[in-house]
């Protein structure tokens, strides 16, 4: 099960999903407000997740 | 796949459903900023532009693009101004990002602090005044940005406000039934041009926050996410969440809001046209009342 790091919350969770779009849905995250990287490369919702992928979710909204 | 070069995409644009790879997206983004500048006539020949920077993704993005433009337009001068409000564990981090960026790009960065200008940090003001920190910060930051830009010889003050910021402001003013405030919005702000008032330009006006964040990520501008400790309390945050949920369910809504607003903006500007601007009796800065809001706050601090 791929590990997903949530940058804003600074925590890592395990989530089973076939694509990034499905992953965001499972995490109840709005794709408008986050960027997703797989192995440090930006990807879109259509990306098909592989078991060893390192996934990071970064907030789009500025903190100020 | 990227619409143009068929490689892996980094973003899907919600209003057009087009996917773009990293290099096509950067070209698209910069081209759109340049087009916005031309469309709304944001720059004039020989302008000195002061860019208001915080060290965050939006302001570094616009600073980068304007600096790039200044490389080809030699008569365009770019300077950067940063206002240090004095927010513990927040501003000190973004100041470092701004300093590093300006040093690399050889841009002059001028830093002014609330503490030095008004005698108190924002943290101290919040404790003393018991007012909404976002209101104090907004008033004093705008005041200093205008005053300092003018002293630095600016013809325009550029900010990193993007489509999302504008859409939020439009909706906030609607909900508060304050169309007069909306008349002061738009890609170039101020109902009219007055002495001592530096017109503000928003070259990211037609780019979304997600597009801006994507550009900043690809250009490696920020390394760490930091959040203003006061940002939780804002009315703007609720409007932002509402708009983002709506955009997710109905893609293109934010663009729709902006373009419909742009078509009524000339009417609003005409309706709320100010014949004469007032100057604050205390500090002589342009304002809407006898005493400006910044002086009112400073008075309360004494």
PDB file of C-alpha atoms in Angstrom, chain B residues 41-167:
ATOM      1  CA  UNK B  41      -2.374  48.127 -20.102  1.00  0.00           C
ATOM      2  CA  UNK B  42      -0.745  47.488 -16.728  1.00  0.00           C
ATOM      3  CA  UNK B  43       2.680  48.828 -17.684  1.00  0.00           C
ATOM      4  CA  UNK B  44       3.872  51.957 -19.440  1.00  0.00           C
ATOM      5  CA  UNK B  45       7.212  52.682 -21.048  1.00  0.00           C
ATOM      6  CA  UNK B  46       9.944  53.609 -18.580  1.00  0.00           C
ATOM      7  CA  UNK B  47       7.912  52.548 -15.520  1.00  0.00           C
ATOM      8  CA  UNK B  48       9.602  51.865 -12.208  1.00  0.00           C
ATOM      9  CA  UNK B  49       7.661  48.997 -10.687  1.00  0.00           C
ATOM     10  CA  UNK B  50       7.785  48.199  -7.019  1.00  0.00           C
ATOM     11  CA  UNK B  51       6.683  44.635  -6.328  1.00  0.00           C
ATOM     12  CA  UNK B  52       5.147  43.989  -2.928  1.00  0.00           C
ATOM     13  CA  UNK B  53       6.644  40.703  -1.765  1.00  0.00           C
ATOM     14  CA  UNK B  54       5.975  38.515   1.229  1.00  0.00           C
ATOM     15  CA  UNK B  55       8.326  35.702   0.270  1.00  0.00           C
ATOM     16  CA  UNK B  56       5.364  33.436  -0.501  1.00  0.00           C
ATOM     17  CA  UNK B  57       4.620  31.695  -3.793  1.00  0.00           C
ATOM     18  CA  UNK B  58       2.382  34.393  -5.317  1.00  0.00           C
ATOM     19  CA  UNK B  59       4.671  37.361  -4.813  1.00  0.00           C
ATOM     20  CA  UNK B  60       7.844  35.492  -5.819  1.00  0.00           C
ATOM     21  CA  UNK B  61       6.066  34.296  -8.969  1.00  0.00           C
ATOM     22  CA  UNK B  62       5.125  37.808 -10.081  1.00  0.00           C
ATOM     23  CA  UNK B  63       8.528  39.180  -9.100  1.00  0.00           C
ATOM     24  CA  UNK B  64      10.206  36.476 -11.190  1.00  0.00           C
ATOM     25  CA  UNK B  65       8.066  37.171 -14.258  1.00  0.00           C
ATOM     26  CA  UNK B  66       8.422  40.962 -14.049  1.00  0.00           C
ATOM     27  CA  UNK B  67      12.192  40.602 -13.583  1.00  0.00           C
ATOM     28  CA  UNK B  68      12.222  38.389 -16.667  1.00  0.00           C
ATOM     29  CA  UNK B  69      10.285  41.028 -18.589  1.00  0.00           C
ATOM     30  CA  UNK B  70      12.738  43.713 -17.428  1.00  0.00           C
ATOM     31  CA  UNK B  71      15.575  41.707 -19.026  1.00  0.00           C
ATOM     32  CA  UNK B  72      14.050  42.339 -22.451  1.00  0.00           C
ATOM     33  CA  UNK B  73      12.565  45.779 -21.722  1.00  0.00           C
ATOM     34  CA  UNK B  74      15.586  47.684 -20.502  1.00  0.00           C
ATOM     35  CA  UNK B  75      13.609  50.819 -19.593  1.00  0.00           C
ATOM     36  CA  UNK B  76      11.545  48.870 -17.051  1.00  0.00           C
ATOM     37  CA  UNK B  77      12.957  49.012 -13.524  1.00  0.00           C
ATOM     38  CA  UNK B  78      11.977  46.496 -10.840  1.00  0.00           C
ATOM     39  CA  UNK B  79      12.386  46.893  -7.082  1.00  0.00           C
ATOM     40  CA  UNK B  80      10.925  44.757  -4.302  1.00  0.00           C
ATOM     41  CA  UNK B  81       9.406  45.851  -0.994  1.00  0.00           C
ATOM     42  CA  UNK B  82       8.693  43.542   1.905  1.00  0.00           C
ATOM     43  CA  UNK B  83       6.658  44.546   4.954  1.00  0.00           C
ATOM     44  CA  UNK B  84       7.664  42.705   8.100  1.00  0.00           C
ATOM     45  CA  UNK B  85       4.547  42.808  10.285  1.00  0.00           C
ATOM     46  CA  UNK B  86       6.270  41.064  13.166  1.00  0.00           C
ATOM     47  CA  UNK B  87       4.459  37.740  13.345  1.00  0.00           C
ATOM     48  CA  UNK B  88       6.417  35.220  15.395  1.00  0.00           C
ATOM     49  CA  UNK B  89       7.417  31.941  13.704  1.00  0.00           C
ATOM     50  CA  UNK B  90       5.973  33.061  10.366  1.00  0.00           C
ATOM     51  CA  UNK B  91       7.329  36.150   8.658  1.00  0.00           C
ATOM     52  CA  UNK B  92      10.965  35.450   9.589  1.00  0.00           C
ATOM     53  CA  UNK B  93      10.774  32.265   7.479  1.00  0.00           C
ATOM     54  CA  UNK B  94       9.300  33.905   4.367  1.00  0.00           C
ATOM     55  CA  UNK B  95      11.718  36.866   4.661  1.00  0.00           C
ATOM     56  CA  UNK B  96      14.595  34.413   4.200  1.00  0.00           C
ATOM     57  CA  UNK B  97      12.963  33.031   1.019  1.00  0.00           C
ATOM     58  CA  UNK B  98      12.523  36.585  -0.333  1.00  0.00           C
ATOM     59  CA  UNK B  99      16.100  37.595   0.514  1.00  0.00           C
ATOM     60  CA  UNK B 100      17.537  34.463  -1.094  1.00  0.00           C
ATOM     61  CA  UNK B 101      15.413  34.951  -4.211  1.00  0.00           C
ATOM     62  CA  UNK B 102      16.270  38.656  -4.636  1.00  0.00           C
ATOM     63  CA  UNK B 103      19.965  37.975  -4.102  1.00  0.00           C
ATOM     64  CA  UNK B 104      19.956  35.298  -6.815  1.00  0.00           C
ATOM     65  CA  UNK B 105      17.994  37.509  -9.262  1.00  0.00           C
ATOM     66  CA  UNK B 106      19.965  40.662  -8.337  1.00  0.00           C
ATOM     67  CA  UNK B 107      16.794  42.580  -7.405  1.00  0.00           C
ATOM     68  CA  UNK B 108      16.959  45.349  -4.793  1.00  0.00           C
ATOM     69  CA  UNK B 109      14.849  44.339  -1.788  1.00  0.00           C
ATOM     70  CA  UNK B 110      13.724  46.939   0.747  1.00  0.00           C
ATOM     71  CA  UNK B 111      12.385  45.697   4.083  1.00  0.00           C
ATOM     72  CA  UNK B 112      10.220  47.875   6.367  1.00  0.00           C
ATOM     73  CA  UNK B 113       8.845  46.697   9.682  1.00  0.00           C
ATOM     74  CA  UNK B 114       5.743  47.579  11.706  1.00  0.00           C
ATOM     75  CA  UNK B 115       7.986  47.734  14.773  1.00  0.00           C
ATOM     76  CA  UNK B 116      10.245  50.407  13.295  1.00  0.00           C
ATOM     77  CA  UNK B 117       7.498  52.363  11.522  1.00  0.00           C
ATOM     78  CA  UNK B 118       4.748  52.218  14.172  1.00  0.00           C
ATOM     79  CA  UNK B 119       6.593  51.194  17.352  1.00  0.00           C
ATOM     80  CA  UNK B 120       4.872  47.796  17.723  1.00  0.00           C
ATOM     81  CA  UNK B 121       4.905  44.409  16.007  1.00  0.00           C
ATOM     82  CA  UNK B 122       1.552  43.008  14.822  1.00  0.00           C
ATOM     83  CA  UNK B 123       1.711  40.465  17.668  1.00  0.00           C
ATOM     84  CA  UNK B 124       2.001  43.339  20.168  1.00  0.00           C
ATOM     85  CA  UNK B 125      -0.762  45.347  18.440  1.00  0.00           C
ATOM     86  CA  UNK B 126      -3.182  42.401  18.574  1.00  0.00           C
ATOM     87  CA  UNK B 127      -2.652  42.045  22.337  1.00  0.00           C
ATOM     88  CA  UNK B 128      -3.029  45.782  22.906  1.00  0.00           C
ATOM     89  CA  UNK B 129      -5.968  46.574  20.606  1.00  0.00           C
ATOM     90  CA  UNK B 130      -8.096  43.397  20.685  1.00  0.00           C
ATOM     91  CA  UNK B 131      -8.986  43.956  17.028  1.00  0.00           C
ATOM     92  CA  UNK B 132      -9.111  41.413  14.185  1.00  0.00           C
ATOM     93  CA  UNK B 133      -5.412  40.939  13.254  1.00  0.00           C
ATOM     94  CA  UNK B 134      -6.216  40.636   9.536  1.00  0.00           C
ATOM     95  CA  UNK B 135      -7.860  44.088   9.589  1.00  0.00           C
ATOM     96  CA  UNK B 136      -4.929  45.763  11.377  1.00  0.00           C
ATOM     97  CA  UNK B 137      -2.425  43.988   9.139  1.00  0.00           C
ATOM     98  CA  UNK B 138      -4.288  44.810   5.904  1.00  0.00           C
ATOM     99  CA  UNK B 139      -4.669  48.527   6.701  1.00  0.00           C
ATOM    100  CA  UNK B 140      -1.116  49.093   7.907  1.00  0.00           C
ATOM    101  CA  UNK B 141       0.471  46.971   5.177  1.00  0.00           C
ATOM    102  CA  UNK B 142      -1.408  48.828   2.402  1.00  0.00           C
ATOM    103  CA  UNK B 143      -0.464  52.144   4.009  1.00  0.00           C
ATOM    104  CA  UNK B 144       3.239  51.298   4.153  1.00  0.00           C
ATOM    105  CA  UNK B 145       3.309  49.735   0.677  1.00  0.00           C
ATOM    106  CA  UNK B 146       1.860  52.888  -0.893  1.00  0.00           C
ATOM    107  CA  UNK B 147       4.056  55.281   1.060  1.00  0.00           C
ATOM    108  CA  UNK B 148       7.308  53.371   0.622  1.00  0.00           C
ATOM    109  CA  UNK B 149       6.702  52.600  -3.070  1.00  0.00           C
ATOM    110  CA  UNK B 150       6.179  56.303  -3.706  1.00  0.00           C
ATOM    111  CA  UNK B 151       9.393  57.158  -1.862  1.00  0.00           C
ATOM    112  CA  UNK B 152      11.208  54.579  -4.001  1.00  0.00           C
ATOM    113  CA  UNK B 153       9.992  56.353  -7.154  1.00  0.00           C
ATOM    114  CA  UNK B 154       7.406  53.752  -8.192  1.00  0.00           C
ATOM    115  CA  UNK B 155       4.938  54.457 -10.986  1.00  0.00           C
ATOM    116  CA  UNK B 156       3.055  51.244 -10.179  1.00  0.00           C
ATOM    117  CA  UNK B 157       2.886  48.842  -7.281  1.00  0.00           C
ATOM    118  CA  UNK B 158       2.607  45.229  -8.445  1.00  0.00           C
ATOM    119  CA  UNK B 159       1.152  42.571  -6.191  1.00  0.00           C
ATOM    120  CA  UNK B 160       0.801  38.798  -6.439  1.00  0.00           C
ATOM    121  CA  UNK B 161      -3.021  38.852  -6.297  1.00  0.00           C
ATOM    122  CA  UNK B 162      -4.411  36.117  -8.535  1.00  0.00           C
ATOM    123  CA  UNK B 163      -7.816  35.095  -9.898  1.00  0.00           C
ATOM    124  CA  UNK B 164      -8.779  33.304  -6.666  1.00  0.00           C
ATOM    125  CA  UNK B 165      -7.993  36.369  -4.517  1.00  0.00           C
ATOM    126  CA  UNK B 166     -10.108  38.556  -6.781  1.00  0.00           C
ATOM    127  CA  UNK B 167     -13.012  36.080  -6.937  1.00  0.00           C
TER     128      UNK B 167
END
